[in-house]
Amino acid sequence: MMIYHEEQFGPIVPIISFSDIQKPLDYVIHSNYGQQASIFGKDPENLGILIDTHINQVCRVNINSQCQRGPDIFPFTGRKDSAEGTLSVSDALKIVFD
């Protein structure tokens, strides 16, 4: 699936099953993109492993909450190949309409 390898902006998000937690962690580590991730769970030990890995790979880690965007007054952030060039919606509109 191409969508599995492309940067996600919704509303479609790829979902895969795994039996070893290292499989999705390796995907995040080797991905070219790094905007944000949502991690859901109740086990502090497993959550800690996921958070520790994601905190160095994406700009925002949401714990037990959905991905979200910040106010347009804050810069649009990302790691790796994400978020290059456009800082906010208002800046993007200026580029398009100038």
PDB file of C-alpha atoms in Angstrom:
ATOM      1  CA  MET A   1       0.000   0.000   0.000  1.00  0.00           C
ATOM      2  CA  MET A   2       1.440   3.335  -1.022  1.00  0.00           C
ATOM      3  CA  ILE A   3      -0.485   5.099   1.755  1.00  0.00           C
ATOM      4  CA  TYR A   4       1.582   3.182   4.307  1.00  0.00           C
ATOM      5  CA  HIS A   5       4.730   4.872   3.006  1.00  0.00           C
ATOM      6  CA  GLU A   6       3.410   8.423   2.466  1.00  0.00           C
ATOM      7  CA  GLU A   7       3.153  11.292   4.930  1.00  0.00           C
ATOM      8  CA  GLN A   8      -0.280  11.267   6.566  1.00  0.00           C
ATOM      9  CA  PHE A   9      -2.566  14.272   6.846  1.00  0.00           C
ATOM     10  CA  GLY A  10      -5.835  12.307   7.287  1.00  0.00           C
ATOM     11  CA  PRO A  11      -8.622  11.479   7.072  1.00  0.00           C
ATOM     12  CA  ILE A  12      -7.220   8.116   5.928  1.00  0.00           C
ATOM     13  CA  VAL A  13      -4.643   6.464   8.148  1.00  0.00           C
ATOM     14  CA  PRO A  14      -3.037   3.079   7.470  1.00  0.00           C
ATOM     15  CA  ILE A  15      -3.449   0.475  10.203  1.00  0.00           C
ATOM     16  CA  ILE A  16      -1.390  -2.707  10.414  1.00  0.00           C
ATOM     17  CA  SER A  17      -1.300  -5.572  12.854  1.00  0.00           C
ATOM     18  CA  PHE A  18       1.889  -6.730  14.537  1.00  0.00           C
ATOM     19  CA  SER A  19       2.940  -9.366  17.030  1.00  0.00           C
ATOM     20  CA  ASP A  20       6.249  -7.754  18.042  1.00  0.00           C
ATOM     21  CA  ILE A  21       6.302  -4.132  19.285  1.00  0.00           C
ATOM     22  CA  GLN A  22       9.638  -3.626  17.549  1.00  0.00           C
ATOM     23  CA  LYS A  23       7.972  -3.781  14.093  1.00  0.00           C
ATOM     24  CA  PRO A  24       6.048  -0.462  14.410  1.00  0.00           C
ATOM     25  CA  LEU A  25       8.974   1.121  16.284  1.00  0.00           C
ATOM     26  CA  ASP A  26      11.320   0.249  13.408  1.00  0.00           C
ATOM     27  CA  TYR A  27       8.811   1.751  10.963  1.00  0.00           C
ATOM     28  CA  VAL A  28       8.772   5.059  12.885  1.00  0.00           C
ATOM     29  CA  ILE A  29      12.561   5.103  13.199  1.00  0.00           C
ATOM     30  CA  HIS A  30      13.101   4.472   9.473  1.00  0.00           C
ATOM     31  CA  SER A  31      10.252   6.701   8.240  1.00  0.00           C
ATOM     32  CA  ASN A  32      11.175   9.883   6.378  1.00  0.00           C
ATOM     33  CA  TYR A  33       8.465  11.790   8.229  1.00  0.00           C
ATOM     34  CA  GLY A  34       7.978  12.932  11.794  1.00  0.00           C
ATOM     35  CA  GLN A  35       5.106  15.277  12.571  1.00  0.00           C
ATOM     36  CA  GLN A  36       3.329  13.659  15.511  1.00  0.00           C
ATOM     37  CA  ALA A  37       2.032  10.404  16.920  1.00  0.00           C
ATOM     38  CA  SER A  38      -0.750   9.312  19.263  1.00  0.00           C
ATOM     39  CA  ILE A  39      -0.034   6.483  21.661  1.00  0.00           C
ATOM     40  CA  PHE A  40      -2.867   4.775  23.530  1.00  0.00           C
ATOM     41  CA  GLY A  41      -2.489   2.348  26.411  1.00  0.00           C
ATOM     42  CA  LYS A  42      -2.702   1.641  30.124  1.00  0.00           C
ATOM     43  CA  ASP A  43       0.534  -0.242  30.851  1.00  0.00           C
ATOM     44  CA  PRO A  44       3.162   2.296  32.002  1.00  0.00           C
ATOM     45  CA  GLU A  45       6.073   0.028  31.044  1.00  0.00           C
ATOM     46  CA  ASN A  46       4.895  -0.436  27.442  1.00  0.00           C
ATOM     47  CA  LEU A  47       3.885   3.220  27.144  1.00  0.00           C
ATOM     48  CA  GLY A  48       7.340   4.242  28.366  1.00  0.00           C
ATOM     49  CA  ILE A  49       9.039   2.195  25.641  1.00  0.00           C
ATOM     50  CA  LEU A  50       6.800   3.716  22.967  1.00  0.00           C
ATOM     51  CA  ILE A  51       7.187   7.264  24.268  1.00  0.00           C
ATOM     52  CA  ASP A  52      10.978   6.995  24.572  1.00  0.00           C
ATOM     53  CA  THR A  53      11.257   5.887  20.948  1.00  0.00           C
ATOM     54  CA  HIS A  54       8.749   8.359  19.515  1.00  0.00           C
ATOM     55  CA  ILE A  55      10.012  11.428  21.379  1.00  0.00           C
ATOM     56  CA  ASN A  56      13.191  11.360  19.275  1.00  0.00           C
ATOM     57  CA  GLN A  57      11.390  10.674  15.992  1.00  0.00           C
ATOM     58  CA  VAL A  58       8.374  13.038  15.932  1.00  0.00           C
ATOM     59  CA  CYS A  59       7.724  16.579  17.144  1.00  0.00           C
ATOM     60  CA  ARG A  60       4.649  15.876  19.252  1.00  0.00           C
ATOM     61  CA  VAL A  61       3.696  12.724  21.143  1.00  0.00           C
ATOM     62  CA  ASN A  62       0.047  12.619  22.228  1.00  0.00           C
ATOM     63  CA  ILE A  63      -0.611  10.185  25.077  1.00  0.00           C
ATOM     64  CA  ASN A  64      -4.132   8.725  25.176  1.00  0.00           C
ATOM     65  CA  SER A  65      -5.393  11.557  22.961  1.00  0.00           C
ATOM     66  CA  GLN A  66      -5.817  12.102  19.247  1.00  0.00           C
ATOM     67  CA  CYS A  67      -3.379  13.958  17.038  1.00  0.00           C
ATOM     68  CA  GLN A  68      -4.103  17.660  17.022  1.00  0.00           C
ATOM     69  CA  ARG A  69      -2.948  20.854  15.459  1.00  0.00           C
ATOM     70  CA  GLY A  70      -1.821  23.913  17.298  1.00  0.00           C
ATOM     71  CA  PRO A  71      -3.069  27.465  16.811  1.00  0.00           C
ATOM     72  CA  ASP A  72      -1.920  29.106  13.591  1.00  0.00           C
ATOM     73  CA  ILE A  73       0.153  31.572  15.604  1.00  0.00           C
ATOM     74  CA  PHE A  74       2.603  28.752  16.434  1.00  0.00           C
ATOM     75  CA  PRO A  75       5.033  27.365  13.874  1.00  0.00           C
ATOM     76  CA  PHE A  76       4.128  24.151  12.057  1.00  0.00           C
ATOM     77  CA  THR A  77       6.785  21.761  13.287  1.00  0.00           C
ATOM     78  CA  GLY A  78       8.121  18.449  12.131  1.00  0.00           C
ATOM     79  CA  ARG A  79      11.192  16.280  12.078  1.00  0.00           C
ATOM     80  CA  LYS A  80      12.990  14.584   9.227  1.00  0.00           C
ATOM     81  CA  ASP A  81      11.313  15.513   5.883  1.00  0.00           C
ATOM     82  CA  SER A  82       8.121  16.861   7.499  1.00  0.00           C
ATOM     83  CA  ALA A  83       7.077  20.490   7.697  1.00  0.00           C
ATOM     84  CA  GLU A  84       9.696  22.011   5.458  1.00  0.00           C
ATOM     85  CA  GLY A  85       8.832  25.432   4.132  1.00  0.00           C
ATOM     86  CA  THR A  86       5.385  26.322   5.504  1.00  0.00           C
ATOM     87  CA  LEU A  87       5.147  27.645   9.049  1.00  0.00           C
ATOM     88  CA  SER A  88       1.382  28.128   9.479  1.00  0.00           C
ATOM     89  CA  VAL A  89      -1.912  28.252   7.616  1.00  0.00           C
ATOM     90  CA  SER A  90      -1.736  32.053   7.379  1.00  0.00           C
ATOM     91  CA  ASP A  91       1.790  31.831   5.903  1.00  0.00           C
ATOM     92  CA  ALA A  92       0.617  29.183   3.429  1.00  0.00           C
ATOM     93  CA  LEU A  93      -2.281  31.404   2.298  1.00  0.00           C
ATOM     94  CA  LYS A  94       0.108  34.330   1.832  1.00  0.00           C
ATOM     95  CA  ILE A  95       2.281  32.184  -0.420  1.00  0.00           C
ATOM     96  CA  VAL A  96      -0.711  31.019  -2.481  1.00  0.00           C
ATOM     97  CA  PHE A  97      -2.378  34.433  -2.841  1.00  0.00           C
ATOM     98  CA  ASP A  98       0.636  36.733  -3.157  1.00  0.00           C
TER      99      ASP A  98
END
